[in-house]
JSON list of C-alpha atoms in Angstrom, two decimals:
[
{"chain": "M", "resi": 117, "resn": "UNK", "atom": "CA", "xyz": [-141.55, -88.63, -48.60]},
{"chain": "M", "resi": 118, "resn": "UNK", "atom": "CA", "xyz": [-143.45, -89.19, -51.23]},
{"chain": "M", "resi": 119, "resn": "UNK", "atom": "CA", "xyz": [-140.28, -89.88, -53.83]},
{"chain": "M", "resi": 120, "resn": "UNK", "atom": "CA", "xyz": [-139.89, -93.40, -52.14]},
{"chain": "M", "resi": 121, "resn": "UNK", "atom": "CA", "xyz": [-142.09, -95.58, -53.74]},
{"chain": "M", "resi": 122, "resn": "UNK", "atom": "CA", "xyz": [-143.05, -98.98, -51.76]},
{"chain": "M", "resi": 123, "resn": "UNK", "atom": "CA", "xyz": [-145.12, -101.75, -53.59]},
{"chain": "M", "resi": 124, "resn": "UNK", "atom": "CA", "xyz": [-147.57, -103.35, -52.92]},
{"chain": "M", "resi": 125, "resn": "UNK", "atom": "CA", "xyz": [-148.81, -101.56, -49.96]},
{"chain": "M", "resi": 126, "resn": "UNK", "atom": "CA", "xyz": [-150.59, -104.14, -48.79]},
{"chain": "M", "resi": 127, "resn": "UNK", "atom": "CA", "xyz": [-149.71, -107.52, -48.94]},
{"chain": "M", "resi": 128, "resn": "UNK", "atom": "CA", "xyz": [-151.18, -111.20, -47.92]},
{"chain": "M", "resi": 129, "resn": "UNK", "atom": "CA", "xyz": [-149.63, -114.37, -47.81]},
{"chain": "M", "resi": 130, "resn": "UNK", "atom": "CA", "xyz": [-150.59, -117.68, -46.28]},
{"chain": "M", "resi": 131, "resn": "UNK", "atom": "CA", "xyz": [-148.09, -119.27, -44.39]},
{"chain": "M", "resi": 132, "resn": "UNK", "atom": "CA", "xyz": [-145.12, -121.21, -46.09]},
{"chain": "M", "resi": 133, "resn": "UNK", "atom": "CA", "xyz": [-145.42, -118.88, -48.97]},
{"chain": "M", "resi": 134, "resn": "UNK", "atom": "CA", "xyz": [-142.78, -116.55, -50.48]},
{"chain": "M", "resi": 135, "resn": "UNK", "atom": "CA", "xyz": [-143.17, -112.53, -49.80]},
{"chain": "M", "resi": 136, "resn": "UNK", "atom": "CA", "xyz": [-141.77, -109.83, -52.26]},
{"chain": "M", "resi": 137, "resn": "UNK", "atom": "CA", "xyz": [-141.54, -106.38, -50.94]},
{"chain": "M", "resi": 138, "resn": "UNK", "atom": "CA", "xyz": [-140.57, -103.57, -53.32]},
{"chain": "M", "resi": 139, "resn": "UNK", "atom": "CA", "xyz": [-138.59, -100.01, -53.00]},
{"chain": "M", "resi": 140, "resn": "UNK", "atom": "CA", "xyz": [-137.88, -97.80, -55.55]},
{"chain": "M", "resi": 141, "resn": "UNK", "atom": "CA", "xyz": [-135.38, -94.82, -54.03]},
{"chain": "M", "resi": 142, "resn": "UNK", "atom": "CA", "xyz": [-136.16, -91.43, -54.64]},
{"chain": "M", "resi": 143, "resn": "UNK", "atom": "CA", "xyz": [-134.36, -90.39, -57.89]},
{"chain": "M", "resi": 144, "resn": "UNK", "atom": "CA", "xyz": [-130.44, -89.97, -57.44]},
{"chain": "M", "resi": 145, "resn": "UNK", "atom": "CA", "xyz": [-130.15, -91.77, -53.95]},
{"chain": "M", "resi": 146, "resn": "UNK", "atom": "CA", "xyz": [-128.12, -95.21, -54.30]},
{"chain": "M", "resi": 147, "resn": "UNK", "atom": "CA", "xyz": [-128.58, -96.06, -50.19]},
{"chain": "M", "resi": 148, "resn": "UNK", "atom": "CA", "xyz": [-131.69, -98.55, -49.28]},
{"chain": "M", "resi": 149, "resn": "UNK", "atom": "CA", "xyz": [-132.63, -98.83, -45.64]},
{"chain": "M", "resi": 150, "resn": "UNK", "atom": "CA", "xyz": [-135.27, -101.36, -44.74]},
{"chain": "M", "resi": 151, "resn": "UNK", "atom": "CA", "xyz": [-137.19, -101.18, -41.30]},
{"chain": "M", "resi": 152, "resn": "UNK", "atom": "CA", "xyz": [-140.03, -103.89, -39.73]},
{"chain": "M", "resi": 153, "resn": "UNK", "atom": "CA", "xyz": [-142.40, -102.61, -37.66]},
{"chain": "M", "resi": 154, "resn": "UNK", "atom": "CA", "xyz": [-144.50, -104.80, -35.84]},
{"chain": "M", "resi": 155, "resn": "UNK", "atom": "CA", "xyz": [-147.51, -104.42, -34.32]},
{"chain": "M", "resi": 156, "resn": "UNK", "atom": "CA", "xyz": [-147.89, -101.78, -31.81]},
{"chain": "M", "resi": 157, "resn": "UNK", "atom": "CA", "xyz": [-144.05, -101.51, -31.30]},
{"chain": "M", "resi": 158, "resn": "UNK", "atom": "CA", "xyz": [-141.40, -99.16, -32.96]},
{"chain": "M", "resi": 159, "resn": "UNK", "atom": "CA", "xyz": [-139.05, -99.87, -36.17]},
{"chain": "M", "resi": 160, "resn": "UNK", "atom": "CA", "xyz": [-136.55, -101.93, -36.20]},
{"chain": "M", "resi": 161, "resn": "UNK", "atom": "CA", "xyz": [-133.55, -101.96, -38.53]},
{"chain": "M", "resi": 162, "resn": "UNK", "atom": "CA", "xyz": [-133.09, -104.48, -40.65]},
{"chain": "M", "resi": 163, "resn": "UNK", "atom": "CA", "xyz": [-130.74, -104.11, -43.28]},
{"chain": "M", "resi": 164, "resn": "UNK", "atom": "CA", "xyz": [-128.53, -101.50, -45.21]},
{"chain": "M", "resi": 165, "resn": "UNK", "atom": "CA", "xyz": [-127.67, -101.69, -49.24]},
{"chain": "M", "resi": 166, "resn": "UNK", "atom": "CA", "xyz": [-126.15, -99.70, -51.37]},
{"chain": "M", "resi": 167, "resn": "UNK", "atom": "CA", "xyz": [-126.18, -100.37, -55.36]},
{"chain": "M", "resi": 168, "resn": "UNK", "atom": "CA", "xyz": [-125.29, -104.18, -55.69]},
{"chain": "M", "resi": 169, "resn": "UNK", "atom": "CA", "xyz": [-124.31, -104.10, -51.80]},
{"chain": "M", "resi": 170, "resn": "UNK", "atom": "CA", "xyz": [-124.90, -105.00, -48.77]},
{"chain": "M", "resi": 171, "resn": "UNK", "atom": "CA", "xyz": [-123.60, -102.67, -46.17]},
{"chain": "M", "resi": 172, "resn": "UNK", "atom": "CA", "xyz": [-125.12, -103.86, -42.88]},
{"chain": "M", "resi": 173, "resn": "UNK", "atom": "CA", "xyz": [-127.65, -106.43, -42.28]},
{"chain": "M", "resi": 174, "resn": "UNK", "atom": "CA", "xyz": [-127.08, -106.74, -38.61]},
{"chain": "M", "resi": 175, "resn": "UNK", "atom": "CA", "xyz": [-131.04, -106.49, -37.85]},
{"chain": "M", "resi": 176, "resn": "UNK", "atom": "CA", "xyz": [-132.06, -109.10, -40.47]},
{"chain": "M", "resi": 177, "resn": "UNK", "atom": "CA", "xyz": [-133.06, -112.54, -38.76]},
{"chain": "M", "resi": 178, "resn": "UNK", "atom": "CA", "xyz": [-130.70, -115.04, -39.87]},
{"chain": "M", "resi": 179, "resn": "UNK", "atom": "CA", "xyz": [-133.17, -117.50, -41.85]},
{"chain": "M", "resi": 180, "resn": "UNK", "atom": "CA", "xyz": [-135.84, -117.19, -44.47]},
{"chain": "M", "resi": 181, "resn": "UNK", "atom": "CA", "xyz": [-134.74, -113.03, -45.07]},
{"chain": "M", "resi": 182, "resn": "UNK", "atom": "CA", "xyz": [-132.74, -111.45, -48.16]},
{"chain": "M", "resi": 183, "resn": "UNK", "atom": "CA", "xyz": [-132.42, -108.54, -49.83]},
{"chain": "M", "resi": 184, "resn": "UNK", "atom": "CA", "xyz": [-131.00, -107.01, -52.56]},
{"chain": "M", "resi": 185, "resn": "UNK", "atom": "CA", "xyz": [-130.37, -103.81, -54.20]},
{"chain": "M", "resi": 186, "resn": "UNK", "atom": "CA", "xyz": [-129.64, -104.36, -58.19]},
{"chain": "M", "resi": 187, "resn": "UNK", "atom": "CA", "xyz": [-127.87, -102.06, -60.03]},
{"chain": "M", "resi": 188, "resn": "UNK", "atom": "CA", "xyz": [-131.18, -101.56, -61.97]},
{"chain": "M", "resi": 189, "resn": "UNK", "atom": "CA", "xyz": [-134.70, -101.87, -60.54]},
{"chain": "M", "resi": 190, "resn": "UNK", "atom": "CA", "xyz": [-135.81, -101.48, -56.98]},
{"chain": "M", "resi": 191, "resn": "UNK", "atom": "CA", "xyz": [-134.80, -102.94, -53.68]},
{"chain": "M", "resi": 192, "resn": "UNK", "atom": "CA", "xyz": [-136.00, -106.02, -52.67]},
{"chain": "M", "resi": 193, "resn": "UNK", "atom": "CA", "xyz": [-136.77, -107.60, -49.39]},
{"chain": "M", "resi": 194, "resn": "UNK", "atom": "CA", "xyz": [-137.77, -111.26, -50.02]},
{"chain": "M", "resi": 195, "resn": "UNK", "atom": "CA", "xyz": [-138.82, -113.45, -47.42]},
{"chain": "M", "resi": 196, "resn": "UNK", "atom": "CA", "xyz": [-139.27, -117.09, -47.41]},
{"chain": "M", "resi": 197, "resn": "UNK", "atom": "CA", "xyz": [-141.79, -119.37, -46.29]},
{"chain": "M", "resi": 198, "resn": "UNK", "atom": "CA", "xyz": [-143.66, -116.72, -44.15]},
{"chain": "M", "resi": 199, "resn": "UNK", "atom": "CA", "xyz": [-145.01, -117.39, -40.57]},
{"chain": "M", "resi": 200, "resn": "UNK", "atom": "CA", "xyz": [-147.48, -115.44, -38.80]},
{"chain": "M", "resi": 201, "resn": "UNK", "atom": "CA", "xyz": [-145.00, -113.87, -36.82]},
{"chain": "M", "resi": 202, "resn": "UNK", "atom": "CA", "xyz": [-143.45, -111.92, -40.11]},
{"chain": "M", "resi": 203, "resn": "UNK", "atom": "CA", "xyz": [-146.78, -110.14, -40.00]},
{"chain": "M", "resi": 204, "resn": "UNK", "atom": "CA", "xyz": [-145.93, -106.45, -40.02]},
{"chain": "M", "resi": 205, "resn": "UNK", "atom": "CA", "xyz": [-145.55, -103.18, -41.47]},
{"chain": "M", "resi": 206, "resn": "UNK", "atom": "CA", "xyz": [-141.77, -103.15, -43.63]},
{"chain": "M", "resi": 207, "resn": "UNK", "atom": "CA", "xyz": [-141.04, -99.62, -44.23]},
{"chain": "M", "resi": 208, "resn": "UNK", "atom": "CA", "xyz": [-137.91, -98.70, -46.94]},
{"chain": "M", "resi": 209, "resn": "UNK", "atom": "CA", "xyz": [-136.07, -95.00, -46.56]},
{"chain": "M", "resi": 210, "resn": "UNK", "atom": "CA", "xyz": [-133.24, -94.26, -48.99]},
{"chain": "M", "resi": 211, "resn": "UNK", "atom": "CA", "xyz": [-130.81, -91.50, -48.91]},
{"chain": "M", "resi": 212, "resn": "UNK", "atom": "CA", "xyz": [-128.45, -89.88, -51.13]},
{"chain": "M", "resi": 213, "resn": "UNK", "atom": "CA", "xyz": [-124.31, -91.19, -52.18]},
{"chain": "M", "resi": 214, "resn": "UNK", "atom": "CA", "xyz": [-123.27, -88.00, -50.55]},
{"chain": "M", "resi": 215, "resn": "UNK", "atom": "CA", "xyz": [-122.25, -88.85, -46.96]},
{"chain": "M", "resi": 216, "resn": "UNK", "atom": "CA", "xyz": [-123.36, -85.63, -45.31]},
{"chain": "M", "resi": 217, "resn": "UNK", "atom": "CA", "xyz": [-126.96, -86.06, -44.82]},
{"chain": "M", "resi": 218, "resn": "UNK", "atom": "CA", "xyz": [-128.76, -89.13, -42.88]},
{"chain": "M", "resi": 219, "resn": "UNK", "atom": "CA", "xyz": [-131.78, -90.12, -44.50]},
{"chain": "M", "resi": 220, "resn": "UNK", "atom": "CA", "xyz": [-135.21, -88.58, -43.22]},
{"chain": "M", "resi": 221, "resn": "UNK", "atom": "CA", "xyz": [-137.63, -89.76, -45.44]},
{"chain": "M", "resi": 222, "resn": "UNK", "atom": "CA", "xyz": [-139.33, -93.11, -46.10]},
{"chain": "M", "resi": 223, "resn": "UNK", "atom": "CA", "xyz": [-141.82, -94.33, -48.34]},
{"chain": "M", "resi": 224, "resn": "UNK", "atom": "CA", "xyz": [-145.44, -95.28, -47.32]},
{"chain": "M", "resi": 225, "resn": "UNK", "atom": "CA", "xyz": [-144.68, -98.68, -46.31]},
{"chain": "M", "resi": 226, "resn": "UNK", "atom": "CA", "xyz": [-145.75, -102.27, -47.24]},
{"chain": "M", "resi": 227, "resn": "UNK", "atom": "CA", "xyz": [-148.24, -104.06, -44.72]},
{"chain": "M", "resi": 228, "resn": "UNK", "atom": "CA", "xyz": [-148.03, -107.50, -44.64]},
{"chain": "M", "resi": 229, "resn": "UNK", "atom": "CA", "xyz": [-150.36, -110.18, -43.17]},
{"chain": "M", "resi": 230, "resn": "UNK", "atom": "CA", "xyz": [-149.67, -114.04, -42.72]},
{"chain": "M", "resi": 231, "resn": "UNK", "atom": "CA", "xyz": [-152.70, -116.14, -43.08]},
{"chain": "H", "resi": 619, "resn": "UNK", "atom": "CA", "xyz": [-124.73, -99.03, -28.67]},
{"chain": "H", "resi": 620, "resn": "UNK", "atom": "CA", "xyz": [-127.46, -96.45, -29.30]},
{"chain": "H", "resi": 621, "resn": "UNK", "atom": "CA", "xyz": [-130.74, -96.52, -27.32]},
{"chain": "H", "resi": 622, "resn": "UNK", "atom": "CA", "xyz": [-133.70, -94.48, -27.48]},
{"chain": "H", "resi": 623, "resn": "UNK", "atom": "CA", "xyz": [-136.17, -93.85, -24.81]},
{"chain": "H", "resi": 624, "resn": "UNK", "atom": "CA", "xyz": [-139.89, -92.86, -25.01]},
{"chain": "H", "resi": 625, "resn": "UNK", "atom": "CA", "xyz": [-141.64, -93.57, -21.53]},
{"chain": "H", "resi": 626, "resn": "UNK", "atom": "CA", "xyz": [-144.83, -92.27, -22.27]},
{"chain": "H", "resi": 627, "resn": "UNK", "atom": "CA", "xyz": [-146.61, -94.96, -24.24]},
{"chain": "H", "resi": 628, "resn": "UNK", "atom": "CA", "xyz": [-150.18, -93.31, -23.99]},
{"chain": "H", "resi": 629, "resn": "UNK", "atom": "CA", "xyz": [-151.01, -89.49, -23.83]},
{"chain": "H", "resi": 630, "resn": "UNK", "atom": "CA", "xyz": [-154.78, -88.07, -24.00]},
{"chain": "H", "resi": 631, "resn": "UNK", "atom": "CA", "xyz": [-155.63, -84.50, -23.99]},
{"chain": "H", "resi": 632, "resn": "UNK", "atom": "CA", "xyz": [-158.14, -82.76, -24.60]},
{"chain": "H", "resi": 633, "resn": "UNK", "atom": "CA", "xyz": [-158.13, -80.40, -27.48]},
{"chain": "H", "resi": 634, "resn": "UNK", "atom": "CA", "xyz": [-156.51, -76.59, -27.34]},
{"chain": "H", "resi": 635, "resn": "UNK", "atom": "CA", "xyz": [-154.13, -78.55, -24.37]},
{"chain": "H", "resi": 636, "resn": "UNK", "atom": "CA", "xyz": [-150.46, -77.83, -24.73]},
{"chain": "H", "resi": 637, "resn": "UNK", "atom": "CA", "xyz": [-148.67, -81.41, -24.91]},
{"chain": "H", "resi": 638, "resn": "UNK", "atom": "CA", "xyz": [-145.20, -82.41, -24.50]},
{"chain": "H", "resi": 639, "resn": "UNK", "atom": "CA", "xyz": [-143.64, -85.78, -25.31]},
{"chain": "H", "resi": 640, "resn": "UNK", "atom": "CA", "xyz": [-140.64, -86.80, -23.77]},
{"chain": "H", "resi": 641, "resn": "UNK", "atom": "CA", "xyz": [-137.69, -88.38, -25.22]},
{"chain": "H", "resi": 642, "resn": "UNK", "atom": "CA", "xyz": [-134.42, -89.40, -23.67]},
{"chain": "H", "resi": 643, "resn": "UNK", "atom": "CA", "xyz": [-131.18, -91.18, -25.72]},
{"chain": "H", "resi": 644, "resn": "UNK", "atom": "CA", "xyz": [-127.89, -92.93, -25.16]},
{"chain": "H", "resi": 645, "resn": "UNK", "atom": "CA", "xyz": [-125.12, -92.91, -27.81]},
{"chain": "H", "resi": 646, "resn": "UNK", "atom": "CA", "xyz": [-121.32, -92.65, -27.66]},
{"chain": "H", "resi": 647, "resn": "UNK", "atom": "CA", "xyz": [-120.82, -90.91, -30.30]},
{"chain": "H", "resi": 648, "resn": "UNK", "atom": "CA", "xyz": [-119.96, -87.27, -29.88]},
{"chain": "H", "resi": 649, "resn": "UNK", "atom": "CA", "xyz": [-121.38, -86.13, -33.38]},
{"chain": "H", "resi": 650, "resn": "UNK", "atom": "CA", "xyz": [-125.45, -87.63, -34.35]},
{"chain": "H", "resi": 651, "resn": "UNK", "atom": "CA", "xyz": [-128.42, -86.57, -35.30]},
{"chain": "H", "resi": 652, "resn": "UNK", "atom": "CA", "xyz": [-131.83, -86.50, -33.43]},
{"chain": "H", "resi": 653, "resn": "UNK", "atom": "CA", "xyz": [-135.28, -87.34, -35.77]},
{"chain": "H", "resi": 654, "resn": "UNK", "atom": "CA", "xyz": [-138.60, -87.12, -34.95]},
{"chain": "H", "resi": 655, "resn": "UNK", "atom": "CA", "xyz": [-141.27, -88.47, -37.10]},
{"chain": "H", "resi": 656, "resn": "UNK", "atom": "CA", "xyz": [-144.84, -88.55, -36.83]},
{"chain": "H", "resi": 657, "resn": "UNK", "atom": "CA", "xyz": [-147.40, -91.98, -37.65]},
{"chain": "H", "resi": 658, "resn": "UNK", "atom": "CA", "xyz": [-150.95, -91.14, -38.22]},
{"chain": "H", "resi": 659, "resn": "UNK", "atom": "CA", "xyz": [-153.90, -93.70, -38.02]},
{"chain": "H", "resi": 660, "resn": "UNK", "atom": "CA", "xyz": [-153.01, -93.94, -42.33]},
{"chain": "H", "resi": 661, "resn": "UNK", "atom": "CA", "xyz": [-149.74, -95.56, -41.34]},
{"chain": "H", "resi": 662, "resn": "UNK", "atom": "CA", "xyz": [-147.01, -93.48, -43.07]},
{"chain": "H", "resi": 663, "resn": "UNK", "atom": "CA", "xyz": [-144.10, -91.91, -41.58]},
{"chain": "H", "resi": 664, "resn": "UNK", "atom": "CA", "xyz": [-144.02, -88.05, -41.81]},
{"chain": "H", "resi": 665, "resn": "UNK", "atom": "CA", "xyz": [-140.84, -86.68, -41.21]},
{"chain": "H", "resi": 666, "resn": "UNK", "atom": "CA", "xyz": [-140.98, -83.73, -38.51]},
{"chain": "H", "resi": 667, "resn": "UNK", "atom": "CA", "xyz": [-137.46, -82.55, -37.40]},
{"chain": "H", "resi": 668, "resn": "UNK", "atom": "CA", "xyz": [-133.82, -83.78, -37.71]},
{"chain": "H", "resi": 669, "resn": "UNK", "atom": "CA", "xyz": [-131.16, -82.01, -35.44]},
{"chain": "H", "resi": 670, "resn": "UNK", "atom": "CA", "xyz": [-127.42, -82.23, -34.94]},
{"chain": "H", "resi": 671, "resn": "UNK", "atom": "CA", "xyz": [-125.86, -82.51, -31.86]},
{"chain": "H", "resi": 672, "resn": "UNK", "atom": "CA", "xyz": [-123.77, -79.23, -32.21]},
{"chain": "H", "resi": 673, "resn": "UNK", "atom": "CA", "xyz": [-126.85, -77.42, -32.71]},
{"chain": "H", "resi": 674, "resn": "UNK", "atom": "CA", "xyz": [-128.73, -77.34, -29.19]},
{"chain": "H", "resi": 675, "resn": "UNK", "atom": "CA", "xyz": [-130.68, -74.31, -30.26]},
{"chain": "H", "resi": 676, "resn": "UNK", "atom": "CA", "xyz": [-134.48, -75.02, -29.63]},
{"chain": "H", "resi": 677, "resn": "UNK", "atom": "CA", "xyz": [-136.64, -74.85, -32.59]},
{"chain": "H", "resi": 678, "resn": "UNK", "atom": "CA", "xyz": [-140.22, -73.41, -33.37]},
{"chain": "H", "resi": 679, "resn": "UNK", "atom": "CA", "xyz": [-142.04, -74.51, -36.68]},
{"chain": "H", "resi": 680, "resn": "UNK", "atom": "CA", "xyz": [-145.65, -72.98, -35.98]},
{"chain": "H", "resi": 681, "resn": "UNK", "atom": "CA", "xyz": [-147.40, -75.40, -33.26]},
{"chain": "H", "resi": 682, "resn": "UNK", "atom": "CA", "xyz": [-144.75, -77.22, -32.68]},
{"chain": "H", "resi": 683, "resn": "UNK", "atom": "CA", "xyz": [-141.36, -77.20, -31.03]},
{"chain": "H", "resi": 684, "resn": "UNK", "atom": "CA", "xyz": [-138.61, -78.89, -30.10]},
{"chain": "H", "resi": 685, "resn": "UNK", "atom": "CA", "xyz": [-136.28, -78.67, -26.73]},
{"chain": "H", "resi": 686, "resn": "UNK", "atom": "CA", "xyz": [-133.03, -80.28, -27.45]},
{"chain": "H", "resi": 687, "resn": "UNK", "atom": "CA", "xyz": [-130.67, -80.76, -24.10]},
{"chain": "H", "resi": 688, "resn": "UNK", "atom": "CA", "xyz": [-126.99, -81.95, -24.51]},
{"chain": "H", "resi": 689, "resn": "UNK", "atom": "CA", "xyz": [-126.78, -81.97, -20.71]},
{"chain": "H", "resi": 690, "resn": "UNK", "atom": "CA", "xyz": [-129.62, -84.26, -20.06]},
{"chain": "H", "resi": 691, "resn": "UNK", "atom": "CA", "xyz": [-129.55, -86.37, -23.22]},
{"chain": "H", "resi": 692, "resn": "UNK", "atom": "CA", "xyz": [-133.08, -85.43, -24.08]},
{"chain": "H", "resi": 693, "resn": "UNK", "atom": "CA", "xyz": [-134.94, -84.16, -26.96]},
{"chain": "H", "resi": 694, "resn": "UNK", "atom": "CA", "xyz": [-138.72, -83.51, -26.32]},
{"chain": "H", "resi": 695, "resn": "UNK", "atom": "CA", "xyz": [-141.61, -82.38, -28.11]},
{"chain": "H", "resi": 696, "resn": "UNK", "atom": "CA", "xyz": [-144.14, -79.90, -27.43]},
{"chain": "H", "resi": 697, "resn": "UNK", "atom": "CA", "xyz": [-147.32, -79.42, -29.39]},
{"chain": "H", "resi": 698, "resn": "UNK", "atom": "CA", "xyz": [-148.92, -76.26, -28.67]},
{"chain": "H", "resi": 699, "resn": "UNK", "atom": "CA", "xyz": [-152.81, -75.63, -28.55]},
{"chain": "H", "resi": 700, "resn": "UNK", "atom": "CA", "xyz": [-152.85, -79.17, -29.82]},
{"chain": "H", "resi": 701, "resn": "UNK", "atom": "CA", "xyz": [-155.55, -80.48, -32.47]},
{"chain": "H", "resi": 702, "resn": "UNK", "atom": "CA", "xyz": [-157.70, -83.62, -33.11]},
{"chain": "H", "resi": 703, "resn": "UNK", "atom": "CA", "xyz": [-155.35, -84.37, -36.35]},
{"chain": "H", "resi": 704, "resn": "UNK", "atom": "CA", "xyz": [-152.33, -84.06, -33.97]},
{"chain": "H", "resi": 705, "resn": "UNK", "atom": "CA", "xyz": [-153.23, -87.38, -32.77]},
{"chain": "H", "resi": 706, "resn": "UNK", "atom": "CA", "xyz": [-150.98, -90.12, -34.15]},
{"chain": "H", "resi": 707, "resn": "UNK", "atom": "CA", "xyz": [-147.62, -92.17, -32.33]},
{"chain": "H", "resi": 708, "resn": "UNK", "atom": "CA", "xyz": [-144.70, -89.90, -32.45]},
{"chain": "H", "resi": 709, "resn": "UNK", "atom": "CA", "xyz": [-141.43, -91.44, -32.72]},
{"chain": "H", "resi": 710, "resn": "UNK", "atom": "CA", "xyz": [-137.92, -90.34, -31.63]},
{"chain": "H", "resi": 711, "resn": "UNK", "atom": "CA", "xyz": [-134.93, -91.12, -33.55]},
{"chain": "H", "resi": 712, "resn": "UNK", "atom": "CA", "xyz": [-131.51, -91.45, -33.14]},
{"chain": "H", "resi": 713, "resn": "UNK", "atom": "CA", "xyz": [-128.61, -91.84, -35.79]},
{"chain": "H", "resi": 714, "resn": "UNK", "atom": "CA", "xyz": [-124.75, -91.42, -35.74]},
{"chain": "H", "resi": 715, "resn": "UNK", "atom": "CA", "xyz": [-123.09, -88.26, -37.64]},
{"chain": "H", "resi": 716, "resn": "UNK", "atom": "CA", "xyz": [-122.18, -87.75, -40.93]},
{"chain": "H", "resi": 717, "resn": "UNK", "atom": "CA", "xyz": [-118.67, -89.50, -42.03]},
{"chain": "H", "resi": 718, "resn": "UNK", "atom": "CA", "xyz": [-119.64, -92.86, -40.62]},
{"chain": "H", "resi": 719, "resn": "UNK", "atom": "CA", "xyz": [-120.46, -96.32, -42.03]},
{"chain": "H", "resi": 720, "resn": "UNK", "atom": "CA", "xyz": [-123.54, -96.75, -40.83]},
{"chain": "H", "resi": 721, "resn": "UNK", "atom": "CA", "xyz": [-126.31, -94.62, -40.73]},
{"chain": "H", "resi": 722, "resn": "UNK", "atom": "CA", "xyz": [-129.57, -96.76, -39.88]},
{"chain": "H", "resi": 723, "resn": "UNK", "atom": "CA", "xyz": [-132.04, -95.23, -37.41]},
{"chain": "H", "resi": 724, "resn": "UNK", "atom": "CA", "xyz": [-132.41, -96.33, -33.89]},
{"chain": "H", "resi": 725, "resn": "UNK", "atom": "CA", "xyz": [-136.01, -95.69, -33.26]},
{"chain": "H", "resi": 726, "resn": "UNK", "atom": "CA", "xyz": [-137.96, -95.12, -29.67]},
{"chain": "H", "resi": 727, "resn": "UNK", "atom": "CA", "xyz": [-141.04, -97.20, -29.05]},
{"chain": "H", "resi": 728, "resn": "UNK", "atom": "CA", "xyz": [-143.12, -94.45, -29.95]},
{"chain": "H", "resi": 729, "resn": "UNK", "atom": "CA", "xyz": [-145.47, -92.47, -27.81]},
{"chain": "H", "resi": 730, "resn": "UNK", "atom": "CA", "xyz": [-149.64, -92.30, -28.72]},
{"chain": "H", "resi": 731, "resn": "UNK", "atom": "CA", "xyz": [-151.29, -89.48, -28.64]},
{"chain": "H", "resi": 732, "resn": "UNK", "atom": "CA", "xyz": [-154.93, -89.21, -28.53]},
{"chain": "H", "resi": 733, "resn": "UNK", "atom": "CA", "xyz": [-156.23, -85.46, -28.86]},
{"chain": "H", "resi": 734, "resn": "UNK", "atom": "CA", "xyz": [-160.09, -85.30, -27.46]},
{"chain": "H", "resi": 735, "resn": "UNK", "atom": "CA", "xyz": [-162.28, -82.84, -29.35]}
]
């Protein structure tokens, strides 16, 4: 898992600010997943991109969330004007073109805290 | 709709104890795979086992292993002789098969497990 790089891994932002949360896919996969986990409680889906794409973003919360997946760079998972309640850990998985294999790893995770 | 099921939310044992953890899905899909992953206190997600439903051949990988029953829609756990580092939240995972649009996981809730020295 260690091929999916997540930056920064920890992150603070006082409320009303704007939070950037980074993924970098391990090399060759062009599918971005991103999960929230809050506290004490499993992970959720959130959204589902592909290279300049987005597949599925049935889990994002209507308001204040985007992301994107450029053709170059890393994934992205901006949110807007942060409340305490977007306090939580975001992980990112990625998996390969290829539609044979479900992805299985993630990266490390970014944890972020609303002050 | 997929749905995954971890009822224990706490287990303590004390260490050398066999443990099993317990996980039951729902999916109408006839072709998915089952994930478990395991969350130390560091907070990272270490993959552990993915299976596909056609395969419901139980699997050994040194401590651990894995009891995967079509007939019951479970797939639990077992940690043999179990260790202080074995203690972490273990997570069950569901997906659909391959050759489908979406592939997100539908995580459980995650079980705790506290191994006593």
């Amino acid at each position: 898992n260690a091929g999916v790089m997540q930056n920064p891994r920890h992150l603070v932002r006082r409320r009303g600010q704007e939070a950037r949360l980074r993924c970098s896919p391990m090399k060759g996969h062009s599918h971005v997943y991103w999960y929230r986990q809050l506290p004490e409680e499993g992970l959720k889906f959130m959204v589902y991109l592909q290279k300049e794409n987005i597949i599925d973003e049935s889990g994002m919360p209507k308001e204040r969330f985007s992301a994107e997946f450029p053709k170059e760079g890393p994934s992205i998972l901006r949110i807007q004007q942060v409340v305490r309640g977007d306090s939580a850990a975001y992980f990112c998985a990625s998996s390969p073109p290829v539609i044979q294999n479900t992805e299985a790893f993630f990266g490390q995770g970014t944890r972020l805290t609303v002050v | 709709a997929q749905k995954v099921t971890q009822a224990q939310t706490e287990i303590s044992v004390v260490e050398k104890e066999d443990v099993t953890l317990d996980c039951v899905y729902e999916t109408r899909d006839t072709t998915y795979y089952l994930f478990w992953y395991k969350q130390p206190p560091s907070g990272e997600l270490v993959f552990l086992i993915r299976r596909n439903s056609f395969d419901e051949q139980n699997e050994i990988s040194g401590r651990y292993s894995w009891n995967f029953q079509k007939s019951t829609s479970s797939f639990n756990f077992t940690i043999t002789a179990s260790q202080v580092v074995d203690s972490a939240v273990y997570f069950c995972a569901l997906t659909k098969g391959p050759h489908t649009g979406r592939r997100a996981l539908t995580f459980g809730s995650g079980t705790r497990l506290q191994v006593q020295p």
